[in-house]
N, CA, C and O atoms as a DFTB+ gen file, in Angstrom:
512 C
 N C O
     1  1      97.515     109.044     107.496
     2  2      96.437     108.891     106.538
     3  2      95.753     107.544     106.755
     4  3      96.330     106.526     107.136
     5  1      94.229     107.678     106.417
     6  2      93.793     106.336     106.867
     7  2      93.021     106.355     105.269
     8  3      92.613     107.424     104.815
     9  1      92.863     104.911     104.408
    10  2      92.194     104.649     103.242
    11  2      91.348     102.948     103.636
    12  3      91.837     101.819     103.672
    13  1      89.977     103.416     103.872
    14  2      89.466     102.135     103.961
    15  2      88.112     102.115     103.313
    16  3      87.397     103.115     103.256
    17  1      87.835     101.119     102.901
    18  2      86.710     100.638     101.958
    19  2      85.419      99.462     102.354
    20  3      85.469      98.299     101.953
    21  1      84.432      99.936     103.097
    22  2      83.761      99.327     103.558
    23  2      82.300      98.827     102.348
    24  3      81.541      99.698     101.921
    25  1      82.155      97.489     101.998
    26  2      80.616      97.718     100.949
    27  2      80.820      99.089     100.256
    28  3      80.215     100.076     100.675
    29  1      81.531      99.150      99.367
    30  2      81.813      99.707      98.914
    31  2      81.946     101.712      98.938
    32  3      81.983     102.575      98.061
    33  1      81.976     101.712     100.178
    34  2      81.796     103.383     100.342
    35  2      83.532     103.300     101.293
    36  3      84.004     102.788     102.308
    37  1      83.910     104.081     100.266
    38  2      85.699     104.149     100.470
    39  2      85.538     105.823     101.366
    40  3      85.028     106.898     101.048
    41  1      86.374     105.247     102.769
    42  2      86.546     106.398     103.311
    43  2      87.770     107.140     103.407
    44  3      88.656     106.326     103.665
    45  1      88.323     108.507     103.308
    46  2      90.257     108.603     102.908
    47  2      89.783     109.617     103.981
    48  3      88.831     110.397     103.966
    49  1      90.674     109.386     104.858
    50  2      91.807     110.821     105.927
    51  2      92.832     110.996     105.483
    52  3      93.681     110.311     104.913
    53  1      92.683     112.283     105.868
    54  2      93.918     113.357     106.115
    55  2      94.454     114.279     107.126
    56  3      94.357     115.494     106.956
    57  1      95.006     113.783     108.156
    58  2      95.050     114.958     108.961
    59  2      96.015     115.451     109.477
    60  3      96.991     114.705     109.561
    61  1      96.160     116.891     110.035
    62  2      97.462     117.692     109.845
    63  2      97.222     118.657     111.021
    64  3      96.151     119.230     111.222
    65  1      98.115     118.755     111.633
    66  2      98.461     119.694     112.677
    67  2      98.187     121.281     112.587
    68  3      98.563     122.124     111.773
    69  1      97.434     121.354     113.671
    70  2      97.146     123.025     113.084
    71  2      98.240     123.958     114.041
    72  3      97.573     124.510     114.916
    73  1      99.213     124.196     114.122
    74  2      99.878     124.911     115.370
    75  2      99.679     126.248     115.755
    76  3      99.981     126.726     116.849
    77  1      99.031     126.973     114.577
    78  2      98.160     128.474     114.972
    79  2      97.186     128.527     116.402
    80  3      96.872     129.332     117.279
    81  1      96.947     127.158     116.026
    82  2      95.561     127.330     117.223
    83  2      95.701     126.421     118.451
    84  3      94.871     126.383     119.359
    85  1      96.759     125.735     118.399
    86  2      97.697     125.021     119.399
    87  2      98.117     126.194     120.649
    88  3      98.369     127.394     120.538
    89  1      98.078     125.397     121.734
    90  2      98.577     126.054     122.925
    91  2      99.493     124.911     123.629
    92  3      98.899     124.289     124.510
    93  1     101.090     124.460     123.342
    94  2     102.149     123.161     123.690
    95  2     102.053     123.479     125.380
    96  3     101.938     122.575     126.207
    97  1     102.119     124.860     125.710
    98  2     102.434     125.541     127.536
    99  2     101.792     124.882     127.876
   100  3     101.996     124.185     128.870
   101  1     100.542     124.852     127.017
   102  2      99.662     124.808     128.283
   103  2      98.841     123.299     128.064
   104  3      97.789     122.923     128.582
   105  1      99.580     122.722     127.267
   106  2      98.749     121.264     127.131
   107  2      97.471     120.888     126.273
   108  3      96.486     120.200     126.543
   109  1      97.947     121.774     124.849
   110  2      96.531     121.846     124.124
   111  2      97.245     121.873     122.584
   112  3      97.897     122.805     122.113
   113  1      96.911     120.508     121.905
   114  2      97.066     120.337     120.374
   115  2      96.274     120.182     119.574
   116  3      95.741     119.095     119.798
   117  1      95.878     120.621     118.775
   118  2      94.820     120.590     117.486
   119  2      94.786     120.220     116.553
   120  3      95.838     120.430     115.948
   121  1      94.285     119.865     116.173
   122  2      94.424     118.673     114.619
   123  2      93.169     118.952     113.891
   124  3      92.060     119.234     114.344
   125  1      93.510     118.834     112.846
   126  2      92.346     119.202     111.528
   127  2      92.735     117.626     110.850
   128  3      93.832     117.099     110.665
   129  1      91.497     117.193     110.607
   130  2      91.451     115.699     109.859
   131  2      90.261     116.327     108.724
   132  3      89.243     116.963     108.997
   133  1      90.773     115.910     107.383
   134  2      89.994     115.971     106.044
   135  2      89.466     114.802     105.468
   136  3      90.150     113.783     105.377
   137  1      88.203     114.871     105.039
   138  2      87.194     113.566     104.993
   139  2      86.792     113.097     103.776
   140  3      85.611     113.328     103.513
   141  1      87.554     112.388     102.792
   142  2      86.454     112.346     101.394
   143  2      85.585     110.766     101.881
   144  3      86.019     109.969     102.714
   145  1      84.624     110.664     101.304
   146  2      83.781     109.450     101.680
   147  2      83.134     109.578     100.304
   148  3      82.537     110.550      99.839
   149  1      83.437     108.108      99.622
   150  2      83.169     107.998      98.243
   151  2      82.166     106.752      98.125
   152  3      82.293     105.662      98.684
   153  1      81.092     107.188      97.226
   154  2      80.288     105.808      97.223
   155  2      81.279     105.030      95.666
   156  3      81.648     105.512      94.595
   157  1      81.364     104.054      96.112
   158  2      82.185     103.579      94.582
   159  2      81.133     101.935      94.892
   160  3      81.684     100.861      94.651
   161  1      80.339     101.944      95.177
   162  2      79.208     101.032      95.174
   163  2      78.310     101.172      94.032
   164  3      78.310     102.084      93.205
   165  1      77.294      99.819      94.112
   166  2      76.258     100.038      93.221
   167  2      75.074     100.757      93.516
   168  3      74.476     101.340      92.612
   169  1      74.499     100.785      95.205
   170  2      73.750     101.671      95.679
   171  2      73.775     102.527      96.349
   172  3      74.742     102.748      97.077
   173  1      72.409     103.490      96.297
   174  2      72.351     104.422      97.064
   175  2      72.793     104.698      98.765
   176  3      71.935     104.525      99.630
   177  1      74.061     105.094      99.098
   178  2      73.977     104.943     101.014
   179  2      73.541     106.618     101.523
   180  3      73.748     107.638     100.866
   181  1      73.116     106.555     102.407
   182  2      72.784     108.028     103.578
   183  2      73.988     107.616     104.744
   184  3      73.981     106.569     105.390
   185  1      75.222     108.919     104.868
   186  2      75.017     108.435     106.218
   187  2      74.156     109.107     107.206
   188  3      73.359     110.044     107.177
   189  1      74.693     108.127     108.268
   190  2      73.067     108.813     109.438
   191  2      73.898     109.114     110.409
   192  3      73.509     110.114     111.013
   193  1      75.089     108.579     110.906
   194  2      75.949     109.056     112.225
   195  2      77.425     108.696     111.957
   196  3      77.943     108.018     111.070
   197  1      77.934     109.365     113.005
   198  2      79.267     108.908     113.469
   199  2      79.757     108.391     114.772
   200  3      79.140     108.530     115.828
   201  1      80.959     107.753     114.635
   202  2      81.497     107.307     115.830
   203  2      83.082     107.119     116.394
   204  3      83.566     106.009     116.172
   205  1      83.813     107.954     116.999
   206  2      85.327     108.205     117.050
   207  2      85.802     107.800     118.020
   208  3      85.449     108.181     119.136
   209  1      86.624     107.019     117.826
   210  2      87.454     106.561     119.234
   211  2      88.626     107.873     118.808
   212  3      88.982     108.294     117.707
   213  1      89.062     108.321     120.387
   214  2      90.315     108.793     119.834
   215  2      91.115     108.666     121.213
   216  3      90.696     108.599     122.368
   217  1      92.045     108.659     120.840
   218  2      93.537     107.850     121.851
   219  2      94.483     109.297     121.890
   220  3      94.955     109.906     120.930
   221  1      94.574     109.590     123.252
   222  2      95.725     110.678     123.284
   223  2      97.053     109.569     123.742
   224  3      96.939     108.386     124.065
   225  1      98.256     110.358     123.647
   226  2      99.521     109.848     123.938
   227  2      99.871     108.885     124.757
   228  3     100.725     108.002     124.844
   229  1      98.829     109.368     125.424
   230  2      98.762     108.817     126.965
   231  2      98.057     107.569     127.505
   232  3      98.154     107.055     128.620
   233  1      97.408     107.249     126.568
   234  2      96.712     105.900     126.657
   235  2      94.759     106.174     126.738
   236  3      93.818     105.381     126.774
   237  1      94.861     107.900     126.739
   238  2      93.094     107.842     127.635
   239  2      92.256     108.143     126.505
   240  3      92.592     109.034     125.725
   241  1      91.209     107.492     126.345
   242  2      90.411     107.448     125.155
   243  2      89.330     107.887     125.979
   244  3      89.062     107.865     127.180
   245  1      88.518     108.511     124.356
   246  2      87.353     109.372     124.593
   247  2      86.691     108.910     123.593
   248  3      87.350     108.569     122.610
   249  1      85.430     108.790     123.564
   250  2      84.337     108.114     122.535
   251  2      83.406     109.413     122.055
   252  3      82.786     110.165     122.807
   253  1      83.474     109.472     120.653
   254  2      81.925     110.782     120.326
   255  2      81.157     109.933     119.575
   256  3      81.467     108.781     119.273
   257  1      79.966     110.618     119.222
   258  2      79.126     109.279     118.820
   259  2      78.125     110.960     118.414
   260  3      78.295     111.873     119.221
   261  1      77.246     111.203     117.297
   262  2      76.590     111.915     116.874
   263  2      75.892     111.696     115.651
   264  3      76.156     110.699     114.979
   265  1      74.765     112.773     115.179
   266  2      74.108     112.392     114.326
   267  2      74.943     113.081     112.801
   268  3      75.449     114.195     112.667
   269  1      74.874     112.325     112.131
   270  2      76.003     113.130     110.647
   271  2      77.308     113.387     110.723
   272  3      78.056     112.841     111.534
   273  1      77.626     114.166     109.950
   274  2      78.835     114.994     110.249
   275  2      79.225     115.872     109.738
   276  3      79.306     115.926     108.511
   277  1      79.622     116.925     110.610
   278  2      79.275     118.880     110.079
   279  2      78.303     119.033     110.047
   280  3      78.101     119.817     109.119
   281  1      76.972     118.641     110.738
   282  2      75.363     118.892     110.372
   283  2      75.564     118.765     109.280
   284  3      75.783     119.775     108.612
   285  1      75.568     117.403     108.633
   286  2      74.930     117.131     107.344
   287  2      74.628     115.518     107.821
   288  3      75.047     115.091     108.896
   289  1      73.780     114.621     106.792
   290  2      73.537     113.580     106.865
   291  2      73.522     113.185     105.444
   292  3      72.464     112.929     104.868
   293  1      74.866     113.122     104.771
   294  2      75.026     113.305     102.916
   295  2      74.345     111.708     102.309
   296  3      74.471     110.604     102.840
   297  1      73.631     112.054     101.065
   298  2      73.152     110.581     100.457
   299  2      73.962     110.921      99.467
   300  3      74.186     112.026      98.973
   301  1      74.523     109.514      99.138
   302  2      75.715     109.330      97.810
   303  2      75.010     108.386      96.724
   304  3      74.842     107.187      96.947
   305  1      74.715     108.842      95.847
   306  2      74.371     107.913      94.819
   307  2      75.844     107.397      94.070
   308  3      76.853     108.078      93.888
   309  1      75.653     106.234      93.775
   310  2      77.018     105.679      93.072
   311  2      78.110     106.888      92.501
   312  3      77.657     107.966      92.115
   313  1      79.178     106.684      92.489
   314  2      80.035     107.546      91.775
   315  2      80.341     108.759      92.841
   316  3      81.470     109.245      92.775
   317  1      79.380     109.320      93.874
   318  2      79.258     110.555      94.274
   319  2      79.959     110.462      95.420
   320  3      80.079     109.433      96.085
   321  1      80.613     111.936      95.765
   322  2      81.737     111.603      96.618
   323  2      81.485     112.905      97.867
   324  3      82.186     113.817      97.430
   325  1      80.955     113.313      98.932
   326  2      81.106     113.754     100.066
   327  2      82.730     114.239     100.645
   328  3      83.492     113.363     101.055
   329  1      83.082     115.451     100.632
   330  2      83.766     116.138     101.697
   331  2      83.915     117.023     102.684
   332  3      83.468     118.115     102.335
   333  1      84.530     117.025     104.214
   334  2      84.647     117.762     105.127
   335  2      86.074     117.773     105.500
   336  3      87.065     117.201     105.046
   337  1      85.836     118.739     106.628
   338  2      86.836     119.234     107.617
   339  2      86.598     119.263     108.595
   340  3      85.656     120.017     108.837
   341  1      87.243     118.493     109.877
   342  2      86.805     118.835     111.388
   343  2      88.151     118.872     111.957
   344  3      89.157     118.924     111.250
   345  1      88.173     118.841     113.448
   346  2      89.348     119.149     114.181
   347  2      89.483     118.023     115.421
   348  3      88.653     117.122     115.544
   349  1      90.266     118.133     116.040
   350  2      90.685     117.467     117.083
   351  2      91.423     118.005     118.375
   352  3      92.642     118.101     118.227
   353  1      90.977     118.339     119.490
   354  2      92.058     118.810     120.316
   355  2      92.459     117.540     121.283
   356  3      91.549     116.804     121.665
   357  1      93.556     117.329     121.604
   358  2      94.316     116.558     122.213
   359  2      95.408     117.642     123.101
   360  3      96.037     118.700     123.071
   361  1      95.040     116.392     123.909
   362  2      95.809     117.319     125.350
   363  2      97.397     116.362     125.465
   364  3      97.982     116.435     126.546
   365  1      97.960     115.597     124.467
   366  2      99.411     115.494     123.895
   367  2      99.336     115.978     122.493
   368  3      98.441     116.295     121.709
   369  1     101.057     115.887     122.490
   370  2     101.396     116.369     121.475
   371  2     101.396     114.994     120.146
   372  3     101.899     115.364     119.085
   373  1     100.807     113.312     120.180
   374  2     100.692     112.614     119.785
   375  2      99.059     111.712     120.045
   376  3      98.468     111.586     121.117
   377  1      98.687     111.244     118.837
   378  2      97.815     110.316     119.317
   379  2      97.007     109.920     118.114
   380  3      97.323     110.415     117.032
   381  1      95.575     108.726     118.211
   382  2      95.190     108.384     116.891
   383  2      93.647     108.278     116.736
   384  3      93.122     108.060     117.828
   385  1      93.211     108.321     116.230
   386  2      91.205     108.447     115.856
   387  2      91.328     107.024     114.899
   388  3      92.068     106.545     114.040
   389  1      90.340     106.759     115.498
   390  2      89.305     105.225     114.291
   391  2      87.927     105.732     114.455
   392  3      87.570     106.785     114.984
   393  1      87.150     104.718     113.862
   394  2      85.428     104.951     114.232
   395  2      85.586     103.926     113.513
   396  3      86.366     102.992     113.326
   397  1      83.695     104.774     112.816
   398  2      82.547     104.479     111.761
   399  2      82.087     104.944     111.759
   400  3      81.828     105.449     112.851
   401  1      81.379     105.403     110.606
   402  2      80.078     106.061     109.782
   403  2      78.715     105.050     109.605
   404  3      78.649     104.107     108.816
   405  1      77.982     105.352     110.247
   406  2      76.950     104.486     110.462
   407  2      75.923     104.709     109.161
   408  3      75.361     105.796     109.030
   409  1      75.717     103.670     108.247
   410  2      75.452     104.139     106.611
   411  2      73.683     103.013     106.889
   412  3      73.331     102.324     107.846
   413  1      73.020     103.311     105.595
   414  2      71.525     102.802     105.429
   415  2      71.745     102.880     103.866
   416  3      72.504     103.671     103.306
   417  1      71.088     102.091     103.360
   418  2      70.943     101.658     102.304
   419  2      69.860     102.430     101.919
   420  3      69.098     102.582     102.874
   421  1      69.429     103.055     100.770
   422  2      68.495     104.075     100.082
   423  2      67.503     102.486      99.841
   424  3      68.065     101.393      99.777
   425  1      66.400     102.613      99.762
   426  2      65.827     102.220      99.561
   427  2      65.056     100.105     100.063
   428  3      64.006      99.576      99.698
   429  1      65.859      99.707     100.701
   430  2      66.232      98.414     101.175
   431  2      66.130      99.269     102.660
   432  3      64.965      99.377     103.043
   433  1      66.770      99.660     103.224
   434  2      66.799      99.988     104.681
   435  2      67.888      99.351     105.605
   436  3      68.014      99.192     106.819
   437  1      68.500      99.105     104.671
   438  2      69.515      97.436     105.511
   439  2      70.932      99.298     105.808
   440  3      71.149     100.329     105.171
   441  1      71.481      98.640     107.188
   442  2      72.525      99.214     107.769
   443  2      73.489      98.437     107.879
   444  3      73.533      97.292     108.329
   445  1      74.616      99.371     107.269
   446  2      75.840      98.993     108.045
   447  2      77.128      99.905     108.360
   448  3      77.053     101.096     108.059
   449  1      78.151      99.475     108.872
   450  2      78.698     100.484     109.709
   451  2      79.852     100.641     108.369
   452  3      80.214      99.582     107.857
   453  1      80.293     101.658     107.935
   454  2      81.690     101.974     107.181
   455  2      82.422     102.004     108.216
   456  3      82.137     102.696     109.193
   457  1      83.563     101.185     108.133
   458  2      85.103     101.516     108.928
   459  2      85.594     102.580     108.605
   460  3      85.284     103.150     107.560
   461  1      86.909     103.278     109.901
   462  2      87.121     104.313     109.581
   463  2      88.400     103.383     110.316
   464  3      88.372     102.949     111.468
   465  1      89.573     103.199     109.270
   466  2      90.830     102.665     110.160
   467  2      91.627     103.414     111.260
   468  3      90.716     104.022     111.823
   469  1      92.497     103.663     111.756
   470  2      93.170     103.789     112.926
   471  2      94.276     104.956     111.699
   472  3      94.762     104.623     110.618
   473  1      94.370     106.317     112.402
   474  2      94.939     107.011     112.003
   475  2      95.695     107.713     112.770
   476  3      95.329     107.460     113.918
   477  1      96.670     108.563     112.790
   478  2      97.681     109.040     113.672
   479  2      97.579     110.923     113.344
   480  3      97.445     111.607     112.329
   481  1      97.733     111.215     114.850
   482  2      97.341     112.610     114.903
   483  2      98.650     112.737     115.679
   484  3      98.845     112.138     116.736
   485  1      99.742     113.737     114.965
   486  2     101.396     114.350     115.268
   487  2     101.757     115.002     114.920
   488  3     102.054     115.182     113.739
   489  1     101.901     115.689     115.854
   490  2     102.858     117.211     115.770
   491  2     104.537     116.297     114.753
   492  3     105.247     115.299     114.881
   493  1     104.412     117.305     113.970
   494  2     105.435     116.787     112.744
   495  2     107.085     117.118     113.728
   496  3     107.540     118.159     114.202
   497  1     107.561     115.819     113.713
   498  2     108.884     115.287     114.323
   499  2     108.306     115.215     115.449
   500  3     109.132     115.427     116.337
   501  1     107.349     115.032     115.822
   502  2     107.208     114.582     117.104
   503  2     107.648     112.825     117.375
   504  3     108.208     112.525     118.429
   505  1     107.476     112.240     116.801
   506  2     107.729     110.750     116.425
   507  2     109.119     110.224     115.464
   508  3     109.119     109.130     114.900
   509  1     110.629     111.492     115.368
   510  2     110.622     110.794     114.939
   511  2     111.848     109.572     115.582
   512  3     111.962     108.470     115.045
């Protein structure tokens, strides 16, 4: 689980092994990560993109970088809270995602990036 709070737009993961849709033979793990992104600020944010580092077992990182997320580009007025679901395939059975959410200020125009801390993607007892 990752809980981080950037200018006030608090981002929470969750993510969990999907093994239905996993293939271990053949070198293919899947991960579902769940997204709340909360404005607990005083203003209005949009986000406008994303950005994922993600680290397989193995040391080899891959960068995504896109506009929104889930085709959306959500505006949070104070209080208002944004959720998704996406996935992950990793070619181990261990590994971890960070970023940012690249946010704009409603009305001011000023940007900045929400952190997304360093989270861990594992096949359960894989670690222990």
């Amino acid at each position: 689980m990752s809980d981080t709070t950037t200018r006030g737009v608090r981002i929470l993961v969750r993510p969990r092994f999907i093994p239905e849709q996993s293939d271990p033979d053949n070198g293919q793990w899947l991960f579902a990560y769940h997204i709340t992104i909360r404005n607990q600020g005083e203003q209005t944010v949009q986000l406008i993109s994303r950005h994922w580092v993600i680290t397989n077992g193995e040391g080899k990182v891959e960068e995504v970088r896109g506009p929104g997320v889930v085709g959306y580009q959500p505006v949070l007025k104070p209080g208002e809270e944004f959720e998704y679901t996406s996935g992950c395939p990793l070619s181990t059975p261990v590994g971890t995602m960070h970023g940012e959410f690249n946010m704009i200020v409603q009305g001011s125009g000023e940007k900045f990036d929400a952190k997304i801390e360093p989270f861990r993607l594992a096949v359960p007892k894989a670690l222990n």
